[in-house]
mmCIF file of C-alpha atoms and ligand atoms in Angstrom:
data_model
loop_
_atom_site.group_PDB
_atom_site.id
_atom_site.type_symbol
_atom_site.label_atom_id
_atom_site.label_comp_id
_atom_site.label_asym_id
_atom_site.label_seq_id
_atom_site.Cartn_x
_atom_site.Cartn_y
_atom_site.Cartn_z
ATOM 1 C CA MET G 233 -7.514 11.959 -12.650
ATOM 2 C CA LEU G 234 -10.656 10.446 -11.152
ATOM 3 C CA ILE G 235 -12.232 10.747 -7.754
ATOM 4 C CA ASN G 236 -14.390 7.943 -6.347
ATOM 5 C CA ASN G 237 -11.770 5.240 -6.813
ATOM 6 C CA TRP G 238 -9.562 3.342 -4.385
ATOM 7 C CA TYR G 239 -5.891 4.296 -4.518
ATOM 8 C CA VAL G 240 -2.824 2.999 -2.707
ATOM 9 C CA LEU G 241 -1.470 5.909 -0.683
ATOM 10 C CA GLY G 242 1.115 4.212 1.463
ATOM 11 C CA LEU G 243 2.689 1.060 2.830
ATOM 12 C CA SER G 244 1.409 -0.547 6.022
ATOM 13 C CA ASP G 245 4.839 -1.212 7.439
ATOM 14 C CA GLU G 246 5.916 2.393 6.937
ATOM 15 C CA LEU G 247 3.038 3.780 8.985
ATOM 16 C CA GLY G 248 3.796 3.662 12.696
ATOM 17 C CA ASP G 249 3.580 6.187 15.511
ATOM 18 C CA THR G 250 4.160 9.287 13.433
ATOM 19 C CA PRO G 251 2.041 10.787 10.649
ATOM 20 C CA VAL G 252 3.131 10.101 7.093
ATOM 21 C CA ALA G 253 2.687 12.383 4.077
ATOM 22 C CA ALA G 254 0.935 11.055 1.000
ATOM 23 C CA ARG G 255 0.164 12.504 -2.408
ATOM 24 C CA ALA G 256 -2.468 11.547 -4.980
ATOM 25 C CA LEU G 257 -4.649 13.272 -7.579
ATOM 26 C CA GLY G 258 -2.629 16.471 -7.212
ATOM 27 C CA GLN G 259 -3.538 16.715 -3.508
ATOM 28 C CA ASP G 260 -1.729 16.250 -0.206
ATOM 29 C CA PHE G 261 -2.869 13.833 2.477
ATOM 30 C CA VAL G 262 -1.772 12.658 5.886
ATOM 31 C CA LEU G 263 -1.853 9.050 7.052
ATOM 32 C CA PHE G 264 -1.772 8.117 10.729
ATOM 33 C CA ARG G 265 -2.876 5.360 13.100
ATOM 34 C CA ASP G 266 -5.406 5.617 15.907
ATOM 35 C CA VAL G 267 -4.990 3.995 19.336
ATOM 36 C CA ASP G 268 -6.310 0.695 17.958
ATOM 37 C CA GLY G 269 -3.729 0.758 15.186
ATOM 38 C CA ARG G 270 -6.276 1.504 12.457
ATOM 39 C CA ALA G 271 -4.961 3.578 9.565
ATOM 40 C CA HIS G 272 -6.688 6.862 8.701
ATOM 41 C CA CYS G 273 -6.285 9.317 5.865
ATOM 42 C CA LEU G 274 -7.146 13.035 6.044
ATOM 43 C CA ALA G 275 -6.710 15.979 3.717
ATOM 44 C CA ASN G 276 -3.342 17.338 4.824
ATOM 45 C CA THR G 277 -3.961 21.056 5.214
ATOM 46 C CA CYS G 278 -5.106 22.343 8.600
ATOM 47 C CA VAL G 279 -8.192 24.563 8.344
ATOM 48 C CA HIS G 280 -6.832 26.989 10.957
ATOM 49 C CA LYS G 281 -3.925 28.625 9.125
ATOM 50 C CA GLY G 282 -2.794 26.070 6.613
ATOM 51 C CA GLY G 283 -0.439 23.955 8.715
ATOM 52 C CA SER G 284 0.796 20.747 7.139
ATOM 53 C CA LEU G 285 -0.643 17.987 9.316
ATOM 54 C CA CYS G 286 1.827 15.361 8.146
ATOM 55 C CA ARG G 287 4.588 17.393 9.793
ATOM 56 C CA GLY G 288 2.852 17.134 13.159
ATOM 57 C CA LYS G 289 2.552 14.301 15.654
ATOM 58 C CA THR G 290 0.189 11.453 16.386
ATOM 59 C CA ILE G 291 -1.099 11.972 19.928
ATOM 60 C CA GLY G 292 -3.815 9.848 21.473
ATOM 61 C CA GLY G 293 -4.750 8.400 18.105
ATOM 62 C CA ALA G 294 -5.312 11.828 16.536
ATOM 63 C CA VAL G 295 -3.035 13.952 14.397
ATOM 64 C CA GLN G 296 -1.798 17.179 15.931
ATOM 65 C CA CYS G 297 -1.041 20.142 13.703
ATOM 66 C CA PRO G 298 2.540 21.336 14.155
ATOM 67 C CA TYR G 299 1.539 25.027 14.086
ATOM 68 C CA HIS G 300 -0.931 25.646 16.963
ATOM 69 C CA GLY G 301 -1.622 22.116 18.121
ATOM 70 C CA TRP G 302 -5.176 21.566 16.903
ATOM 71 C CA ARG G 303 -5.851 17.836 16.953
ATOM 72 C CA PHE G 304 -7.921 15.986 14.346
ATOM 73 C CA ASP G 305 -9.315 12.485 14.831
ATOM 74 C CA GLY G 306 -9.713 9.722 12.254
ATOM 75 C CA ASP G 307 -13.033 11.198 11.111
ATOM 76 C CA GLY G 308 -11.325 14.514 10.389
ATOM 77 C CA ARG G 309 -13.021 16.305 13.298
ATOM 78 C CA CYS G 310 -11.027 18.689 15.414
ATOM 79 C CA ILE G 311 -11.189 17.357 18.971
ATOM 80 C CA GLU G 312 -8.866 19.839 20.625
ATOM 81 C CA ILE G 313 -7.945 23.500 20.181
ATOM 82 C CA PRO G 314 -5.416 24.208 22.949
ATOM 83 C CA SER G 315 -5.758 28.013 22.730
ATOM 84 C CA LEU G 316 -9.533 27.844 23.383
ATOM 85 C CA GLY G 317 -9.478 26.343 26.831
ATOM 86 C CA PRO G 318 -11.800 23.549 27.962
ATOM 87 C CA GLN G 319 -14.953 25.646 28.395
ATOM 88 C CA ARG G 320 -15.156 26.930 24.830
ATOM 89 C CA ARG G 321 -16.911 25.103 22.033
ATOM 90 C CA ILE G 322 -14.908 23.811 19.042
ATOM 91 C CA PRO G 323 -16.461 25.288 15.875
ATOM 92 C CA LYS G 324 -18.271 22.814 13.656
ATOM 93 C CA ARG G 325 -16.204 23.956 10.701
ATOM 94 C CA ALA G 326 -13.048 22.809 12.456
ATOM 95 C CA ARG G 327 -12.782 19.661 10.376
ATOM 96 C CA VAL G 328 -10.951 18.342 7.357
ATOM 97 C CA ASP G 329 -11.995 15.715 4.834
ATOM 98 C CA ALA G 330 -11.474 12.123 6.013
ATOM 99 C CA TYR G 331 -11.399 9.233 3.583
ATOM 100 C CA PRO G 332 -12.364 5.567 3.931
ATOM 101 C CA THR G 333 -9.170 3.579 4.453
ATOM 102 C CA GLN G 334 -8.400 -0.131 4.305
ATOM 103 C CA GLU G 335 -5.208 -2.125 4.563
ATOM 104 C CA GLN G 336 -4.746 -5.091 2.309
ATOM 105 C CA TRP G 337 -1.626 -6.975 1.239
ATOM 106 C CA GLY G 338 0.581 -4.438 2.988
ATOM 107 C CA TRP G 339 -0.890 -1.529 1.096
ATOM 108 C CA ILE G 340 -2.887 1.341 2.562
ATOM 109 C CA TRP G 341 -5.872 1.840 0.270
ATOM 110 C CA VAL G 342 -7.813 5.080 0.438
ATOM 111 C CA PHE G 343 -11.132 5.799 -1.225
ATOM 112 C CA LEU G 344 -10.673 9.304 -2.589
ATOM 113 C CA GLY G 345 -14.220 10.424 -3.143
ATOM 114 C CA ASP G 346 -17.578 11.095 -1.581
ATOM 115 C CA LEU G 347 -19.648 8.007 -2.429
ATOM 116 C CA PRO G 348 -21.494 6.523 0.533
ATOM 117 C CA GLU G 349 -20.406 3.052 1.592
ATOM 118 C CA SER G 350 -23.263 1.345 -0.241
ATOM 119 C CA GLU G 351 -22.036 2.772 -3.561
ATOM 120 C CA ARG G 352 -18.326 2.144 -3.089
ATOM 121 C CA PRO G 353 -16.787 -0.713 -5.039
ATOM 122 C CA ALA G 354 -15.162 -3.541 -3.096
ATOM 123 C CA LEU G 355 -11.397 -3.858 -3.148
ATOM 124 C CA PRO G 356 -10.267 -6.631 -5.456
ATOM 125 C CA ASP G 357 -8.788 -9.791 -3.991
ATOM 126 C CA PHE G 358 -5.610 -10.170 -5.976
ATOM 127 C CA PHE G 359 -4.507 -13.460 -4.496
ATOM 128 C CA PRO G 360 -7.713 -15.412 -3.949
ATOM 129 C CA GLU G 361 -6.004 -18.777 -3.471
ATOM 130 C CA LEU G 362 -2.908 -17.607 -1.662
ATOM 131 C CA ASP G 363 -2.022 -16.603 1.812
ATOM 132 C CA ALA G 364 0.768 -14.107 2.436
ATOM 133 C CA ALA G 365 2.110 -16.522 5.032
ATOM 134 C CA ASP G 366 2.058 -19.475 2.611
ATOM 135 C CA PRO G 367 5.623 -20.834 2.548
ATOM 136 C CA GLY G 368 4.975 -22.086 -0.951
ATOM 137 C CA TRP G 369 4.895 -18.511 -2.171
ATOM 138 C CA ARG G 370 7.487 -15.803 -1.802
ATOM 139 C CA PHE G 371 6.415 -12.161 -1.883
ATOM 140 C CA ASN G 372 8.499 -9.137 -2.832
ATOM 141 C CA ARG G 373 7.482 -5.511 -2.971
ATOM 142 C CA GLY G 374 8.763 -2.435 -4.668
ATOM 143 C CA GLN G 375 7.879 0.950 -6.040
ATOM 144 C CA ALA G 376 8.812 3.362 -8.799
ATOM 145 C CA GLN G 377 7.476 6.348 -10.710
ATOM 146 C CA PHE G 378 6.690 7.017 -14.331
ATOM 147 C CA ARG G 379 6.720 10.586 -15.561
ATOM 148 C CA CYS G 380 3.514 10.044 -17.472
ATOM 149 C CA ASN G 381 -0.219 10.078 -16.947
ATOM 150 C CA TRP G 382 -1.719 7.148 -15.028
ATOM 151 C CA VAL G 383 -3.905 6.060 -17.962
ATOM 152 C CA ARG G 384 -0.860 5.858 -20.208
ATOM 153 C CA ALA G 385 1.019 3.925 -17.505
ATOM 154 C CA ILE G 386 -1.766 1.345 -17.232
ATOM 155 C CA GLU G 387 -2.141 1.057 -20.992
ATOM 156 C CA ASN G 388 1.576 0.296 -21.195
ATOM 157 C CA GLY G 389 1.153 -2.490 -18.654
ATOM 158 C CA VAL G 390 -1.152 -4.356 -21.047
ATOM 159 C CA ASP G 391 0.405 -3.209 -24.314
ATOM 160 C CA ARG G 392 1.068 -6.287 -26.433
ATOM 161 C CA SER G 393 3.167 -4.855 -29.226
ATOM 162 C CA HIS G 394 5.825 -2.957 -27.289
ATOM 163 C CA ALA G 395 7.745 -5.814 -25.634
ATOM 164 C CA VAL G 396 9.914 -6.635 -28.604
ATOM 165 C CA PHE G 397 10.958 -2.992 -28.953
ATOM 166 C CA VAL G 398 11.255 -1.998 -25.311
ATOM 167 C CA HIS G 399 12.155 -5.111 -23.332
ATOM 168 C CA THR G 400 15.535 -6.636 -24.060
ATOM 169 C CA ASP G 401 15.091 -9.465 -21.535
ATOM 170 C CA PHE G 402 11.938 -11.039 -22.857
ATOM 171 C CA GLY G 403 10.831 -9.180 -25.975
ATOM 172 C CA ASN G 404 10.882 -11.829 -28.671
ATOM 173 C CA PRO G 405 11.769 -10.663 -32.210
ATOM 174 C CA GLU G 406 9.907 -13.680 -33.578
ATOM 175 C CA ARG G 407 6.721 -12.390 -32.008
ATOM 176 C CA LYS G 408 6.268 -8.945 -33.485
ATOM 177 C CA VAL G 409 2.815 -9.817 -34.758
ATOM 178 C CA VAL G 410 0.156 -9.643 -32.051
ATOM 179 C CA ALA G 411 -2.185 -12.651 -32.135
ATOM 180 C CA GLU G 412 -5.901 -11.936 -31.984
ATOM 181 C CA TYR G 413 -7.259 -11.887 -28.478
ATOM 182 C CA GLU G 414 -10.488 -11.396 -26.571
ATOM 183 C CA VAL G 415 -11.079 -8.984 -23.725
ATOM 184 C CA VAL G 416 -13.575 -10.061 -21.071
ATOM 185 C CA ASP G 417 -15.268 -7.363 -19.016
ATOM 186 C CA ASP G 418 -16.368 -8.988 -15.744
ATOM 187 C CA GLY G 419 -17.576 -5.709 -14.268
ATOM 188 C CA GLN G 420 -14.600 -5.371 -11.953
ATOM 189 C CA SER G 421 -11.793 -5.896 -14.436
ATOM 190 C CA LEU G 422 -10.873 -6.130 -18.104
ATOM 191 C CA TYR G 423 -9.384 -9.569 -18.516
ATOM 192 C CA VAL G 424 -7.259 -11.132 -21.248
ATOM 193 C CA ARG G 425 -5.934 -14.649 -21.381
ATOM 194 C CA GLY G 426 -3.224 -15.395 -23.843
ATOM 195 C CA ALA G 427 0.057 -17.026 -24.607
ATOM 196 C CA SER G 428 3.482 -15.590 -25.097
ATOM 197 C CA LYS G 429 6.885 -16.918 -25.869
ATOM 198 C CA PRO G 430 9.273 -14.727 -23.933
ATOM 199 C CA LEU G 431 13.007 -15.007 -24.353
ATOM 200 C CA ASP G 432 13.906 -15.253 -20.639
ATOM 201 C CA LYS G 433 17.512 -14.473 -21.281
ATOM 202 C CA ARG G 434 18.746 -14.224 -17.748
ATOM 203 C CA GLY G 435 20.225 -16.451 -15.087
ATOM 204 C CA ALA G 436 18.622 -18.338 -12.276
ATOM 205 C CA TRP G 437 15.070 -18.341 -13.585
ATOM 206 C CA ARG G 438 16.060 -19.949 -16.816
ATOM 207 C CA GLU G 439 17.708 -22.712 -14.845
ATOM 208 C CA ALA G 440 14.778 -23.080 -12.446
ATOM 209 C CA ILE G 441 12.408 -23.649 -15.311
ATOM 210 C CA PRO G 442 14.509 -25.715 -17.691
ATOM 211 C CA ASP G 443 11.830 -27.659 -19.490
ATOM 212 C CA ARG G 444 9.369 -24.803 -19.713
ATOM 213 C CA ARG G 445 6.949 -24.983 -22.549
ATOM 214 C CA ASP G 446 7.544 -22.881 -25.603
ATOM 215 C CA GLU G 447 4.277 -21.096 -25.048
ATOM 216 C CA ARG G 448 3.580 -19.534 -21.695
ATOM 217 C CA GLU G 449 0.031 -18.881 -20.560
ATOM 218 C CA ASN G 450 -0.609 -15.409 -19.208
ATOM 219 C CA GLU G 451 -3.579 -13.802 -17.531
ATOM 220 C CA VAL G 452 -3.659 -10.042 -17.596
ATOM 221 C CA ARG G 453 -6.287 -8.085 -15.761
ATOM 222 C CA ILE G 454 -6.869 -4.331 -15.381
ATOM 223 C CA TYR G 455 -8.910 -3.414 -12.332
ATOM 224 C CA LEU G 456 -10.977 -0.328 -12.942
ATOM 225 C CA ARG G 457 -11.992 1.143 -9.580
ATOM 226 C CA ALA G 458 -8.764 0.368 -7.759
ATOM 227 C CA PRO G 459 -6.431 1.086 -10.668
ATOM 228 C CA CYS G 460 -4.171 -1.950 -10.830
ATOM 229 C CA ILE G 461 -2.857 -4.532 -13.204
ATOM 230 C CA ARG G 462 -2.552 -8.147 -12.163
ATOM 231 C CA ILE G 463 -0.440 -10.337 -14.401
ATOM 232 C CA GLN G 464 -0.103 -14.028 -13.764
ATOM 233 C CA MET G 465 2.535 -15.834 -15.767
ATOM 234 C CA HIS G 466 2.221 -19.606 -15.785
ATOM 235 C CA MET G 467 5.920 -20.157 -16.327
ATOM 236 C CA GLN G 468 5.639 -23.913 -16.295
ATOM 237 C CA PRO G 469 2.660 -25.155 -14.286
ATOM 238 C CA PRO G 470 2.526 -25.198 -11.360
ATOM 239 C CA LYS G 471 5.413 -22.721 -11.379
ATOM 240 C CA SER G 472 3.922 -19.331 -11.630
ATOM 241 C CA GLN G 473 4.646 -15.670 -11.045
ATOM 242 C CA ILE G 474 2.033 -13.040 -10.144
ATOM 243 C CA ILE G 475 2.754 -9.341 -10.316
ATOM 244 C CA VAL G 476 0.165 -6.867 -9.059
ATOM 245 C CA THR G 477 0.941 -3.227 -9.733
ATOM 246 C CA ALA G 478 -1.113 -0.413 -8.236
ATOM 247 C CA TYR G 479 -1.036 2.885 -10.105
ATOM 248 C CA THR G 480 -1.580 6.070 -8.121
ATOM 249 C CA PRO G 481 -1.800 9.312 -10.109
ATOM 250 C CA LEU G 482 0.300 11.888 -8.245
ATOM 251 C CA GLU G 483 -0.107 14.627 -10.863
ATOM 252 C CA GLU G 484 -1.499 14.547 -14.385
ATOM 253 C CA GLY G 485 1.978 13.688 -15.651
ATOM 254 C CA LEU G 486 3.396 11.680 -12.747
ATOM 255 C CA THR G 487 2.329 8.213 -11.631
ATOM 256 C CA GLN G 488 3.411 6.207 -8.600
ATOM 257 C CA LEU G 489 3.704 2.454 -9.060
ATOM 258 C CA ARG G 490 3.702 0.024 -6.180
ATOM 259 C CA PHE G 491 4.029 -3.636 -6.954
ATOM 260 C CA ILE G 492 3.827 -7.009 -5.280
ATOM 261 C CA GLN G 493 5.662 -9.837 -6.951
ATOM 262 C CA ALA G 494 4.731 -13.359 -5.858
ATOM 263 C CA ARG G 495 6.462 -16.515 -7.048
ATOM 264 C CA ASN G 496 6.148 -20.182 -6.115
ATOM 265 C CA PHE G 497 9.522 -21.277 -7.424
ATOM 266 C CA LEU G 498 13.023 -20.343 -6.218
ATOM 267 C CA THR G 499 11.334 -19.417 -2.948
ATOM 268 C CA ASP G 500 14.588 -19.201 -1.011
ATOM 269 C CA PRO G 501 14.970 -15.552 0.105
ATOM 270 C CA ALA G 502 18.419 -15.618 -1.500
ATOM 271 C CA TYR G 503 16.611 -15.228 -4.829
ATOM 272 C CA ASP G 504 14.631 -12.155 -3.781
ATOM 273 C CA GLU G 505 17.126 -9.626 -5.022
ATOM 274 C CA ASP G 506 17.313 -11.199 -8.439
ATOM 275 C CA ALA G 507 13.512 -11.457 -8.619
ATOM 276 C CA LEU G 508 13.101 -7.792 -7.690
ATOM 277 C CA ASN G 509 15.796 -6.647 -10.075
ATOM 278 C CA ARG G 510 13.921 -8.286 -12.921
ATOM 279 C CA VAL G 511 10.899 -6.118 -12.226
ATOM 280 C CA TYR G 512 12.972 -2.952 -11.816
ATOM 281 C CA PHE G 513 14.810 -3.697 -15.046
ATOM 282 C CA VAL G 514 11.500 -3.910 -16.910
ATOM 283 C CA ILE G 515 10.212 -0.730 -15.256
ATOM 284 C CA LYS G 516 13.359 1.127 -16.269
ATOM 285 C CA GLU G 517 12.919 0.051 -19.871
ATOM 286 C CA ASP G 518 9.277 1.176 -19.833
ATOM 287 C CA ALA G 519 10.205 4.506 -18.227
ATOM 288 C CA ALA G 520 12.647 5.266 -21.039
ATOM 289 C CA VAL G 521 9.616 5.430 -23.347
ATOM 290 C CA LEU G 522 6.778 6.481 -21.035
ATOM 291 C CA ASP G 523 8.602 9.487 -19.610
ATOM 292 C CA HIS G 524 8.527 11.122 -23.052
ATOM 293 C CA LEU G 525 5.009 10.527 -24.404
ATOM 294 C CA LYS G 526 2.814 13.346 -25.667
ATOM 295 C CA PRO G 527 0.323 14.715 -24.981
ATOM 296 C CA VAL G 528 0.616 14.357 -21.216
ATOM 297 C CA ARG G 529 -3.001 13.302 -20.770
ATOM 298 C CA VAL G 530 -4.576 10.874 -23.242
ATOM 299 C CA PRO G 531 -6.410 12.911 -25.888
ATOM 300 C CA PRO G 532 -10.128 13.555 -25.481
ATOM 301 C CA SER G 533 -11.122 11.434 -28.472
ATOM 302 C CA LEU G 534 -9.935 7.951 -29.450
ATOM 303 C CA ALA G 535 -9.612 9.339 -32.992
ATOM 304 C CA ASP G 536 -6.818 11.672 -31.855
ATOM 305 C CA GLU G 537 -4.390 8.744 -31.883
ATOM 306 C CA LEU G 538 -4.240 5.894 -34.398
ATOM 307 C CA LEU G 539 -5.219 3.010 -32.161
ATOM 308 C CA LEU G 540 -5.291 -0.466 -33.689
ATOM 309 C CA GLU G 541 -7.429 -3.523 -33.039
ATOM 310 C CA ASN G 542 -4.493 -5.141 -31.213
ATOM 311 C CA ASP G 543 -4.331 -2.160 -28.833
ATOM 312 C CA LYS G 544 -7.867 -2.903 -27.671
ATOM 313 C CA HIS G 545 -7.125 -3.974 -24.091
ATOM 314 C CA GLY G 546 -5.734 -0.533 -23.313
ATOM 315 C CA THR G 547 -8.258 1.226 -25.498
ATOM 316 C CA LEU G 548 -11.179 -0.386 -23.671
ATOM 317 C CA PHE G 549 -9.659 0.800 -20.429
ATOM 318 C CA ARG G 550 -9.374 4.302 -21.863
ATOM 319 C CA GLN G 551 -13.093 4.140 -22.694
ATOM 320 C CA ARG G 552 -13.994 3.021 -19.177
ATOM 321 C CA VAL G 553 -12.050 5.974 -17.782
ATOM 322 C CA LYS G 554 -13.995 8.272 -20.080
ATOM 323 C CA GLU G 555 -17.258 6.817 -18.787
ATOM 324 C CA LEU G 556 -16.255 7.659 -15.232
ATOM 325 C CA ASP G 557 -15.185 11.117 -16.415
ATOM 326 C CA ALA G 558 -18.679 11.529 -17.929
ATOM 327 C CA ARG G 559 -20.188 10.891 -14.498
ATOM 328 C CA GLY G 560 -18.541 14.073 -13.293
ATOM 329 C CA TRP G 561 -15.702 12.338 -11.452
ATOM 330 C CA ALA G 562 -12.712 13.817 -13.317
ATOM 331 C CA ILE G 563 -10.690 16.515 -11.593
ATOM 332 C CA ASP G 564 -10.526 19.699 -13.648
ATOM 333 C CA THR G 565 -6.815 20.259 -13.176
ATOM 334 C CA LEU G 566 -6.587 23.028 -15.759
ATOM 335 C CA ALA G 567 -9.312 25.101 -14.090
ATOM 336 C CA MET G 568 -7.331 25.131 -10.825
ATOM 337 C CA ARG G 569 -3.907 25.575 -12.382
ATOM 338 C CA ASP G 570 -3.334 29.182 -11.353
ATOM 339 C CA GLU G 571 -4.851 29.051 -7.872
ATOM 340 C CA ILE G 572 -2.228 30.156 -5.377
ATOM 341 C CA ASP G 573 -4.524 31.499 -2.665
ATOM 342 C CA ARG G 574 -6.848 28.566 -2.102
ATOM 343 C CA VAL G 575 -6.597 25.024 -0.792
ATOM 344 C CA ARG G 576 -9.144 22.582 -2.090
ATOM 345 C CA ALA G 577 -9.931 19.062 -0.986
ATOM 346 C CA ILE G 578 -11.209 15.932 -2.665
ATOM 347 C CA PRO G 579 -14.780 15.699 -1.307
ATOM 348 C CA CYS G 580 -15.163 12.936 1.284
ATOM 349 C CA PRO G 581 -18.353 10.985 2.168
ATOM 350 C CA ALA G 582 -19.081 13.183 5.225
ATOM 351 C CA ARG G 583 -19.061 16.238 2.985
ATOM 352 C CA ARG G 584 -21.700 14.765 0.708
ATOM 353 C CA ALA G 585 -23.872 13.815 3.694
ATOM 354 C CA ASP G 586 -23.487 17.301 5.161
ATOM 355 C CA PRO G 587 -22.321 19.800 2.510
ATOM 356 C CA ARG G 588 -22.294 22.829 4.836
ATOM 357 C CA ASN G 589 -19.765 23.852 7.416
ATOM 358 C CA TRP G 590 -16.552 23.089 5.581
ATOM 359 C CA VAL G 591 -13.722 25.585 5.404
ATOM 360 C CA GLN G 592 -11.987 24.208 2.318
ATOM 361 C CA ARG G 593 -13.783 24.114 -0.990
ATOM 362 C CA PRO G 594 -13.937 20.895 -2.990
ATOM 363 C CA VAL G 595 -11.695 20.385 -5.994
ATOM 364 C CA LEU G 596 -13.188 21.474 -9.296
ATOM 365 C CA LEU G 597 -14.605 18.622 -11.336
ATOM 366 C CA ARG G 598 -15.390 18.466 -15.009
ATOM 367 C CA PRO G 599 -19.145 18.651 -15.490
ATOM 368 C CA PRO G 600 -20.945 15.338 -15.969
ATOM 369 C CA ALA G 601 -22.145 14.503 -19.457
ATOM 370 C CA ALA G 602 -25.798 15.269 -20.180
ATOM 371 C CA GLY G 603 -28.032 12.659 -18.578
ATOM 372 C CA GLU G 604 -25.436 11.513 -16.040
ATOM 373 C CA ARG G 605 -26.155 11.891 -12.382
ATOM 374 C CA GLY G 606 -22.768 13.205 -11.332
ATOM 375 C CA ALA G 607 -21.588 12.134 -7.914
ATOM 376 C CA ALA G 608 -20.602 15.625 -6.956
ATOM 377 C CA GLN G 609 -23.134 17.422 -9.092
ATOM 378 C CA GLY G 610 -23.417 21.083 -8.355
ATOM 379 C CA TRP G 611 -19.880 21.331 -6.997
ATOM 380 C CA HIS G 612 -18.018 21.833 -10.212
ATOM 381 C CA SER G 613 -19.147 25.441 -10.403
ATOM 382 C CA GLY G 614 -16.607 26.085 -7.631
HETATM 383 S S1 FES N 206 -2.500 25.980 11.417
HETATM 384 FE FE1 FES N 206 -2.984 24.116 12.305
HETATM 385 S S2 FES N 206 -3.340 24.575 14.338
HETATM 386 FE FE2 FES N 206 -2.973 26.495 13.442
HETATM 387 FE FE1 FE2 N 207 6.564 -2.756 -20.754
#
């Protein structure tokens, strides 16, 4: 699991006047809104005596710990300690990590890491030509979990040889052989354009697209620094479906999926349920396989599995993850496995700017490879 990436930690319309719990990278977080309605994300554990902030209240745009009422603002600073009285100074160490947060397309994105703003990647624009209010497009949302590592979950999303064996709706027995394909690395994503000939066995969609071409153009893109897959299926131009799935690692072996499904055909809301069920059906079929893969984390070397040329989209992604790992951005989950008397936090940008005066220690990170300038260098000694 990598720090210094953007992750979806919650849904905009589920974050209102009360704090909301979130989980990612094996850590707990709290989401809340300030008086201007801006979303904030803090490490969830109160530095006083370990209260769980998400179980508290939002008061005056700050989150109040349920235990002794300390209040933390959107920057993670404690602004009130009721037991101190107004004349006494709040200690500088009364703060928790606060993470850059942005809302886009109904998702609450949080940058879990300590890079300064100038070094943070931009969030991708998944729907450059569309507007969420465009009546020509209908948007659905959903979520699910895979009991597998996030890298394996993303690899599955671009896996070209599994459909015929896993997906009864569209896996085409005539298309077992994977055609050669190119992967384009545009710096932000790994991009493949190709054609498929799905079966489309079911109902209304088959009727909506009666004279669809035999071959369907697809664009499949893995975003690297905001782990997502965007698939656009040109069902029968201009009829098209776009599915963007964000993958949030909860634990090494548990991944949260949140997806947006956009379509510009059958846009009557009456078709929403059917459209959503199609995605959930596919997810369920994938889960039947993904929930049982071994080892839990992808092996350290590509040679530890027998990857083929036609697996290369996923394999290239695996390599990119390893490059980020080599920068010293991978959480050393095993090293912290038996800690029961310490809370750690993903380091936030304020911690890098001012490494002293923090109560909680940063998570342990695997050391950067020789020659890499690790983002959190020096902290992995714990
Ligand atoms: S534990 Fe949070 S205020 Fe005491
Ligand atoms: Fe699949």
